[in-house]
């Protein structure tokens, strides 16, 4: 597949050349501004199953050159969406140590320090992520805004392993933990809209759920996420730092953002 980056000649303005959907409609992220919002009383709390993974279970923590990702077992799933959506992986988007503004979605002109995405696929209709990834009802992603504040013990369970995956394609096994602890307390307050993958191939296949409440990590936790990783391979002569891995907001066009809360 063609190479793509967040900066320079293979940056986001060039993505449509090799990935046509990136220049299409229903793209993500978007700027969630109050004029797009419509309260929907039918939007109930997000219901998660099997998110509490045993420490005896090993998860693969990897640097894929675009983000740090944790593979997730497909027995983890969401039951409160139109179909059952099973977990595939989670990953992060962040700014840089000097510029802690790296969320992909923005809310009323606020860009958060980072954003976590828990990627799920429609396991009722499709056998796996690869088949589901380009289907209009294929994916559901839970988005969590990350702010700098209180130290997060949950984030620390994997941040402490980052030095083992400094370079592209490096992977380590980490003990399972309760993935629910990475999410905010309120799973009943969120924004909902139809969008896309925010990386190539940008398929318009994602039902987005963005929780209203951010989670916090400490400044030193943020700095280690923003400075530990490289998008280049270990043997490459010039190391390329991995940061600023967020796509800019795309046109909302006539899309409405449903919201599950009134105030
Ligand atoms: N912001 S986002 O949620 O749109 C999103 C990403 F931002 C992102 F970086 C990745 S990735 O796999 O880490 C690297 C590029 O695919 C994925 N990975 C998805 C896309 C394709 C695929 C296939 C198998 C497992 C996960 C994914 C992703 F869905
Ligand atoms: Zn993402």
mmCIF file of C-alpha atoms and ligand atoms in Angstrom:
data_model
loop_
_atom_site.group_PDB
_atom_site.id
_atom_site.type_symbol
_atom_site.label_atom_id
_atom_site.label_comp_id
_atom_site.label_asym_id
_atom_site.label_seq_id
_atom_site.Cartn_x
_atom_site.Cartn_y
_atom_site.Cartn_z
ATOM 1 C CA UNK A 1 0.000 0.000 0.000
ATOM 2 C CA UNK A 2 1.115 3.585 -0.646
ATOM 3 C CA UNK A 3 2.949 5.430 2.125
ATOM 4 C CA UNK A 4 1.220 8.314 3.883
ATOM 5 C CA UNK A 5 2.213 10.679 6.675
ATOM 6 C CA UNK A 6 0.793 13.565 8.671
ATOM 7 C CA UNK A 7 3.444 16.004 7.405
ATOM 8 C CA UNK A 8 5.261 16.926 4.189
ATOM 9 C CA UNK A 9 4.860 15.565 0.624
ATOM 10 C CA UNK A 10 2.813 12.532 1.736
ATOM 11 C CA UNK A 11 0.775 14.583 4.212
ATOM 12 C CA UNK A 12 -3.019 14.752 4.390
ATOM 13 C CA UNK A 13 -3.488 17.116 1.434
ATOM 14 C CA UNK A 14 -1.880 14.449 -0.781
ATOM 15 C CA UNK A 15 -3.812 11.448 0.615
ATOM 16 C CA UNK A 16 -6.568 11.559 -2.086
ATOM 17 C CA UNK A 17 -4.004 10.860 -4.840
ATOM 18 C CA UNK A 18 -3.561 7.261 -3.656
ATOM 19 C CA UNK A 19 -6.655 6.985 -1.435
ATOM 20 C CA UNK A 20 -9.638 8.497 -3.314
ATOM 21 C CA UNK A 21 -12.109 8.206 -0.422
ATOM 22 C CA UNK A 22 -9.918 10.677 1.528
ATOM 23 C CA UNK A 23 -11.147 13.331 -0.924
ATOM 24 C CA UNK A 24 -14.754 12.162 -0.704
ATOM 25 C CA UNK A 25 -17.728 12.908 1.531
ATOM 26 C CA UNK A 26 -18.630 11.837 5.073
ATOM 27 C CA UNK A 27 -15.042 12.357 6.166
ATOM 28 C CA UNK A 28 -13.768 12.494 9.758
ATOM 29 C CA UNK A 29 -12.804 14.162 11.984
ATOM 30 C CA UNK A 30 -15.122 17.153 12.099
ATOM 31 C CA UNK A 31 -15.410 20.264 14.225
ATOM 32 C CA UNK A 32 -18.431 19.606 16.477
ATOM 33 C CA UNK A 33 -19.983 23.072 16.730
ATOM 34 C CA UNK A 34 -23.273 23.766 18.505
ATOM 35 C CA UNK A 35 -25.069 24.682 15.247
ATOM 36 C CA UNK A 36 -24.711 21.054 14.045
ATOM 37 C CA UNK A 37 -26.172 19.533 17.219
ATOM 38 C CA UNK A 38 -29.552 17.900 17.595
ATOM 39 C CA UNK A 39 -30.638 16.313 20.871
ATOM 40 C CA UNK A 40 -31.845 12.729 20.371
ATOM 41 C CA UNK A 41 -33.671 11.230 23.401
ATOM 42 C CA UNK A 42 -33.328 7.755 21.828
ATOM 43 C CA UNK A 43 -29.545 7.816 22.390
ATOM 44 C CA UNK A 44 -29.138 5.660 25.492
ATOM 45 C CA UNK A 45 -25.939 4.866 27.419
ATOM 46 C CA UNK A 46 -23.175 2.935 25.656
ATOM 47 C CA UNK A 47 -23.222 -0.645 27.003
ATOM 48 C CA UNK A 48 -19.869 -2.472 26.997
ATOM 49 C CA UNK A 49 -19.231 -6.194 27.468
ATOM 50 C CA UNK A 50 -16.043 -8.088 28.456
ATOM 51 C CA UNK A 51 -13.941 -4.914 28.666
ATOM 52 C CA UNK A 52 -12.453 -6.106 31.993
ATOM 53 C CA UNK A 53 -9.557 -8.184 30.602
ATOM 54 C CA UNK A 54 -7.633 -10.496 32.945
ATOM 55 C CA UNK A 55 -3.913 -9.735 33.566
ATOM 56 C CA UNK A 56 -3.334 -13.364 32.549
ATOM 57 C CA UNK A 57 -4.401 -12.325 29.037
ATOM 58 C CA UNK A 58 -1.591 -10.839 26.888
ATOM 59 C CA UNK A 59 -2.347 -7.880 24.599
ATOM 60 C CA UNK A 60 -0.108 -6.777 21.730
ATOM 61 C CA UNK A 61 1.084 -3.177 22.158
ATOM 62 C CA UNK A 62 2.536 -1.965 18.866
ATOM 63 C CA UNK A 63 4.008 1.025 17.041
ATOM 64 C CA UNK A 64 2.548 0.892 13.516
ATOM 65 C CA UNK A 65 4.326 4.043 12.400
ATOM 66 C CA UNK A 66 1.142 6.120 12.576
ATOM 67 C CA UNK A 67 0.084 5.544 16.165
ATOM 68 C CA UNK A 68 0.532 3.328 19.185
ATOM 69 C CA UNK A 69 -2.115 0.628 19.149
ATOM 70 C CA UNK A 70 -3.320 -2.098 21.476
ATOM 71 C CA UNK A 71 -4.924 -5.155 19.871
ATOM 72 C CA UNK A 72 -8.206 -6.158 21.541
ATOM 73 C CA UNK A 73 -10.019 -9.531 21.708
ATOM 74 C CA UNK A 74 -13.232 -9.693 19.664
ATOM 75 C CA UNK A 75 -15.150 -11.008 22.663
ATOM 76 C CA UNK A 76 -15.176 -7.403 23.857
ATOM 77 C CA UNK A 77 -18.241 -5.769 22.302
ATOM 78 C CA UNK A 78 -20.803 -2.960 22.372
ATOM 79 C CA UNK A 79 -24.454 -4.068 22.602
ATOM 80 C CA UNK A 80 -26.265 -0.709 22.535
ATOM 81 C CA UNK A 81 -25.770 0.103 18.825
ATOM 82 C CA UNK A 82 -27.982 -0.950 15.847
ATOM 83 C CA UNK A 83 -25.774 -4.068 15.510
ATOM 84 C CA UNK A 84 -23.324 -5.782 17.846
ATOM 85 C CA UNK A 85 -19.867 -4.258 17.325
ATOM 86 C CA UNK A 86 -16.801 -6.243 18.489
ATOM 87 C CA UNK A 87 -13.510 -4.629 19.478
ATOM 88 C CA UNK A 88 -10.468 -4.793 17.158
ATOM 89 C CA UNK A 89 -7.917 -2.336 18.516
ATOM 90 C CA UNK A 90 -7.448 0.974 20.256
ATOM 91 C CA UNK A 91 -4.962 3.706 19.354
ATOM 92 C CA UNK A 92 -4.194 7.333 20.050
ATOM 93 C CA UNK A 93 -3.727 10.728 18.384
ATOM 94 C CA UNK A 94 -1.676 13.406 20.091
ATOM 95 C CA UNK A 95 0.096 16.711 19.558
ATOM 96 C CA UNK A 96 3.693 17.246 20.659
ATOM 97 C CA UNK A 97 5.374 17.934 23.975
ATOM 98 C CA UNK A 98 5.603 21.628 23.127
ATOM 99 C CA UNK A 99 2.100 21.816 21.610
ATOM 100 C CA UNK A 100 -0.277 19.620 23.674
ATOM 101 C CA UNK A 101 -3.164 19.983 21.190
ATOM 102 C CA UNK A 102 -3.586 16.838 19.148
ATOM 103 C CA UNK A 103 -7.195 15.686 19.249
ATOM 104 C CA UNK A 104 -8.781 14.985 15.848
ATOM 105 C CA UNK A 105 -12.298 16.128 16.663
ATOM 106 C CA UNK A 106 -12.816 19.623 18.060
ATOM 107 C CA UNK A 107 -15.735 20.709 20.232
ATOM 108 C CA UNK A 108 -16.812 24.353 20.091
ATOM 109 C CA UNK A 109 -13.348 25.427 18.931
ATOM 110 C CA UNK A 110 -11.545 23.441 21.620
ATOM 111 C CA UNK A 111 -8.819 21.022 20.541
ATOM 112 C CA UNK A 112 -7.848 18.621 23.335
ATOM 113 C CA UNK A 113 -4.309 17.412 24.062
ATOM 114 C CA UNK A 114 -5.105 14.027 22.513
ATOM 115 C CA UNK A 115 -7.811 11.566 21.551
ATOM 116 C CA UNK A 116 -8.188 7.812 22.029
ATOM 117 C CA UNK A 117 -10.136 5.649 19.565
ATOM 118 C CA UNK A 118 -11.481 2.200 20.365
ATOM 119 C CA UNK A 119 -12.170 0.615 16.956
ATOM 120 C CA UNK A 120 -14.977 -1.972 16.665
ATOM 121 C CA UNK A 121 -16.413 -3.876 13.689
ATOM 122 C CA UNK A 122 -19.968 -5.082 13.022
ATOM 123 C CA UNK A 123 -19.527 -8.709 14.090
ATOM 124 C CA UNK A 124 -23.198 -9.491 13.426
ATOM 125 C CA UNK A 125 -22.705 -9.053 9.672
ATOM 126 C CA UNK A 126 -18.949 -9.411 9.028
ATOM 127 C CA UNK A 127 -16.370 -12.036 10.112
ATOM 128 C CA UNK A 128 -13.530 -9.607 10.885
ATOM 129 C CA UNK A 129 -12.200 -6.052 10.670
ATOM 130 C CA UNK A 130 -10.687 -6.450 7.191
ATOM 131 C CA UNK A 131 -14.059 -7.402 5.653
ATOM 132 C CA UNK A 132 -15.979 -4.788 7.667
ATOM 133 C CA UNK A 133 -13.587 -1.861 7.166
ATOM 134 C CA UNK A 134 -15.090 -0.622 3.856
ATOM 135 C CA UNK A 135 -18.797 -1.370 4.528
ATOM 136 C CA UNK A 136 -21.126 1.541 5.332
ATOM 137 C CA UNK A 137 -22.309 -0.232 8.532
ATOM 138 C CA UNK A 138 -18.921 -1.842 9.099
ATOM 139 C CA UNK A 139 -17.293 0.066 11.960
ATOM 140 C CA UNK A 140 -18.077 1.834 15.215
ATOM 141 C CA UNK A 141 -15.383 3.886 16.940
ATOM 142 C CA UNK A 142 -15.584 5.184 20.522
ATOM 143 C CA UNK A 143 -13.691 8.458 20.850
ATOM 144 C CA UNK A 144 -12.345 9.779 24.149
ATOM 145 C CA UNK A 145 -10.806 13.215 24.534
ATOM 146 C CA UNK A 146 -7.586 13.347 26.563
ATOM 147 C CA UNK A 147 -6.653 16.323 28.720
ATOM 148 C CA UNK A 148 -3.586 17.025 30.868
ATOM 149 C CA UNK A 149 -4.460 16.826 34.575
ATOM 150 C CA UNK A 150 -4.595 14.011 37.115
ATOM 151 C CA UNK A 151 -2.240 11.040 36.645
ATOM 152 C CA UNK A 152 -4.034 8.029 35.119
ATOM 153 C CA UNK A 153 -3.090 4.599 36.562
ATOM 154 C CA UNK A 154 -4.976 2.930 33.670
ATOM 155 C CA UNK A 155 -2.904 4.723 31.018
ATOM 156 C CA UNK A 156 0.254 3.914 33.001
ATOM 157 C CA UNK A 157 -0.394 0.158 32.593
ATOM 158 C CA UNK A 158 0.690 0.473 28.953
ATOM 159 C CA UNK A 159 2.623 3.792 28.858
ATOM 160 C CA UNK A 160 5.353 2.138 30.955
ATOM 161 C CA UNK A 161 6.067 -0.229 28.010
ATOM 162 C CA UNK A 162 6.509 2.495 25.349
ATOM 163 C CA UNK A 163 10.311 2.206 25.446
ATOM 164 C CA UNK A 164 9.926 -1.311 24.040
ATOM 165 C CA UNK A 165 8.139 -0.066 20.903
ATOM 166 C CA UNK A 166 10.070 3.118 20.108
ATOM 167 C CA UNK A 167 10.354 2.280 16.400
ATOM 168 C CA UNK A 168 7.920 1.379 13.605
ATOM 169 C CA UNK A 169 6.706 -2.248 13.564
ATOM 170 C CA UNK A 170 8.030 -2.972 17.063
ATOM 171 C CA UNK A 171 5.576 -4.873 19.283
ATOM 172 C CA UNK A 172 5.516 -6.061 22.876
ATOM 173 C CA UNK A 173 3.062 -8.186 24.885
ATOM 174 C CA UNK A 174 1.442 -6.451 27.844
ATOM 175 C CA UNK A 175 -0.857 -7.930 30.536
ATOM 176 C CA UNK A 176 -4.569 -7.373 30.038
ATOM 177 C CA UNK A 177 -6.328 -4.760 32.139
ATOM 178 C CA UNK A 178 -9.791 -3.210 32.423
ATOM 179 C CA UNK A 179 -10.136 -1.212 29.189
ATOM 180 C CA UNK A 180 -13.203 0.423 30.767
ATOM 181 C CA UNK A 181 -10.759 2.332 33.007
ATOM 182 C CA UNK A 182 -9.495 4.226 29.940
ATOM 183 C CA UNK A 183 -12.987 5.623 29.312
ATOM 184 C CA UNK A 184 -14.746 8.490 31.093
ATOM 185 C CA UNK A 185 -17.208 7.821 33.915
ATOM 186 C CA UNK A 186 -20.257 9.018 31.955
ATOM 187 C CA UNK A 187 -20.971 6.662 29.024
ATOM 188 C CA UNK A 188 -24.446 8.196 28.632
ATOM 189 C CA UNK A 189 -23.247 11.612 27.419
ATOM 190 C CA UNK A 190 -21.843 11.619 23.892
ATOM 191 C CA UNK A 191 -21.918 13.043 20.361
ATOM 192 C CA UNK A 192 -22.963 10.692 17.490
ATOM 193 C CA UNK A 193 -22.468 11.122 13.738
ATOM 194 C CA UNK A 194 -21.692 9.200 10.543
ATOM 195 C CA UNK A 195 -18.126 9.556 9.321
ATOM 196 C CA UNK A 196 -14.991 7.809 8.180
ATOM 197 C CA UNK A 197 -11.624 6.427 9.124
ATOM 198 C CA UNK A 198 -9.412 9.431 9.846
ATOM 199 C CA UNK A 199 -6.449 7.745 8.147
ATOM 200 C CA UNK A 200 -6.101 6.345 4.652
ATOM 201 C CA UNK A 201 -7.998 4.623 3.118
ATOM 202 C CA UNK A 202 -10.569 7.003 4.797
ATOM 203 C CA UNK A 203 -13.506 4.644 4.128
ATOM 204 C CA UNK A 204 -16.842 6.312 5.078
ATOM 205 C CA UNK A 205 -17.674 3.299 7.237
ATOM 206 C CA UNK A 206 -17.594 4.626 10.804
ATOM 207 C CA UNK A 207 -20.431 5.256 13.244
ATOM 208 C CA UNK A 208 -18.694 7.755 15.564
ATOM 209 C CA UNK A 209 -19.443 8.059 19.265
ATOM 210 C CA UNK A 210 -17.462 10.802 21.012
ATOM 211 C CA UNK A 211 -17.872 10.987 24.772
ATOM 212 C CA UNK A 212 -18.596 14.453 26.163
ATOM 213 C CA UNK A 213 -16.246 14.096 29.159
ATOM 214 C CA UNK A 214 -12.493 13.967 28.608
ATOM 215 C CA UNK A 215 -10.178 11.701 30.596
ATOM 216 C CA UNK A 216 -7.013 13.122 32.131
ATOM 217 C CA UNK A 217 -3.403 11.982 32.151
ATOM 218 C CA UNK A 218 -0.520 13.780 33.872
ATOM 219 C CA UNK A 219 1.748 16.139 31.961
ATOM 220 C CA UNK A 220 4.645 13.685 32.305
ATOM 221 C CA UNK A 221 2.453 10.875 30.959
ATOM 222 C CA UNK A 222 1.508 13.092 28.006
ATOM 223 C CA UNK A 223 5.146 14.063 27.397
ATOM 224 C CA UNK A 224 6.208 10.407 27.383
ATOM 225 C CA UNK A 225 3.461 9.555 24.857
ATOM 226 C CA UNK A 226 4.449 12.573 22.732
ATOM 227 C CA UNK A 227 8.232 11.982 22.814
ATOM 228 C CA UNK A 228 8.850 8.220 23.172
ATOM 229 C CA UNK A 229 7.951 7.053 19.677
ATOM 230 C CA UNK A 230 9.333 7.275 16.154
ATOM 231 C CA UNK A 231 7.482 6.614 12.880
ATOM 232 C CA UNK A 232 10.722 5.341 11.335
ATOM 233 C CA UNK A 233 12.216 1.873 11.642
ATOM 234 C CA UNK A 234 14.981 1.213 14.187
ATOM 235 C CA UNK A 235 17.583 0.716 11.411
ATOM 236 C CA UNK A 236 16.657 3.931 9.517
ATOM 237 C CA UNK A 237 19.523 6.428 9.504
ATOM 238 C CA UNK A 238 17.343 9.472 10.296
ATOM 239 C CA UNK A 239 14.815 8.856 13.119
ATOM 240 C CA UNK A 240 11.454 10.584 12.490
ATOM 241 C CA UNK A 241 9.583 11.451 15.723
ATOM 242 C CA UNK A 242 5.972 10.243 15.894
ATOM 243 C CA UNK A 243 3.823 13.148 17.036
ATOM 244 C CA UNK A 244 1.186 15.487 15.625
ATOM 245 C CA UNK A 245 -0.561 12.355 14.275
ATOM 246 C CA UNK A 246 -3.997 13.950 13.855
ATOM 247 C CA UNK A 247 -6.012 14.795 10.733
ATOM 248 C CA UNK A 248 -7.480 18.278 10.502
ATOM 249 C CA UNK A 249 -11.286 18.688 10.766
ATOM 250 C CA UNK A 250 -13.157 17.936 7.509
ATOM 251 C CA UNK A 251 -16.280 19.524 6.003
ATOM 252 C CA UNK A 252 -19.437 18.536 7.919
ATOM 253 C CA UNK A 253 -21.534 19.419 4.794
ATOM 254 C CA UNK A 254 -25.188 18.692 5.652
ATOM 255 C CA UNK A 255 -24.381 16.245 8.442
ATOM 256 C CA UNK A 256 -26.137 16.593 11.783
ATOM 257 C CA UNK A 257 -24.395 15.611 15.020
ATOM 258 C CA UNK A 258 -26.815 13.867 17.361
ATOM 259 C CA UNK A 259 -26.248 14.484 21.059
ATOM 260 C CA UNK A 260 -27.458 12.304 23.934
ATOM 261 C CA UNK A 261 -27.583 15.066 26.540
ATOM 262 C CA UNK A 262 -29.387 18.398 26.870
ATOM 263 C CA UNK A 263 -27.115 20.442 29.126
HETATM 264 N N1 LIG B 1 -8.840 7.177 13.581
HETATM 265 S S1 LIG B 1 -9.293 5.767 13.009
HETATM 266 O O1 LIG B 1 -10.070 5.081 14.027
HETATM 267 O O2 LIG B 1 -9.981 5.961 11.749
HETATM 268 C C1 LIG B 1 -7.863 4.800 12.730
HETATM 269 C C2 LIG B 1 -6.592 5.324 12.835
HETATM 270 F F1 LIG B 1 -6.383 6.632 13.063
HETATM 271 C C3 LIG B 1 -5.472 4.509 12.736
HETATM 272 F F2 LIG B 1 -4.231 5.056 12.845
HETATM 273 C C4 LIG B 1 -5.611 3.166 12.501
HETATM 274 S S2 LIG B 1 -4.184 2.178 12.474
HETATM 275 O O3 LIG B 1 -4.514 0.829 12.193
HETATM 276 O O4 LIG B 1 -3.541 2.389 13.774
HETATM 277 C C5 LIG B 1 -3.057 2.762 11.265
HETATM 278 C C6 LIG B 1 -3.703 3.041 9.979
HETATM 279 O O5 LIG B 1 -4.673 2.142 9.609
HETATM 280 C C7 LIG B 1 -6.883 2.625 12.333
HETATM 281 N N2 LIG B 1 -6.948 1.280 12.034
HETATM 282 C C8 LIG B 1 -8.103 0.661 11.436
HETATM 283 C C9 LIG B 1 -8.273 1.104 9.994
HETATM 284 C C10 LIG B 1 -8.031 -0.138 9.122
HETATM 285 C C11 LIG B 1 -7.891 -1.269 10.082
HETATM 286 C C12 LIG B 1 -7.750 -2.636 9.847
HETATM 287 C C13 LIG B 1 -7.580 -3.501 10.944
HETATM 288 C C14 LIG B 1 -7.562 -2.991 12.237
HETATM 289 C C15 LIG B 1 -7.696 -1.620 12.476
HETATM 290 C C16 LIG B 1 -7.912 -0.815 11.382
HETATM 291 C C17 LIG B 1 -8.009 3.456 12.470
HETATM 292 F F3 LIG B 1 -9.248 2.955 12.352
HETATM 293 ZN ZN1 LIG B 2 -8.013 7.200 15.381
#
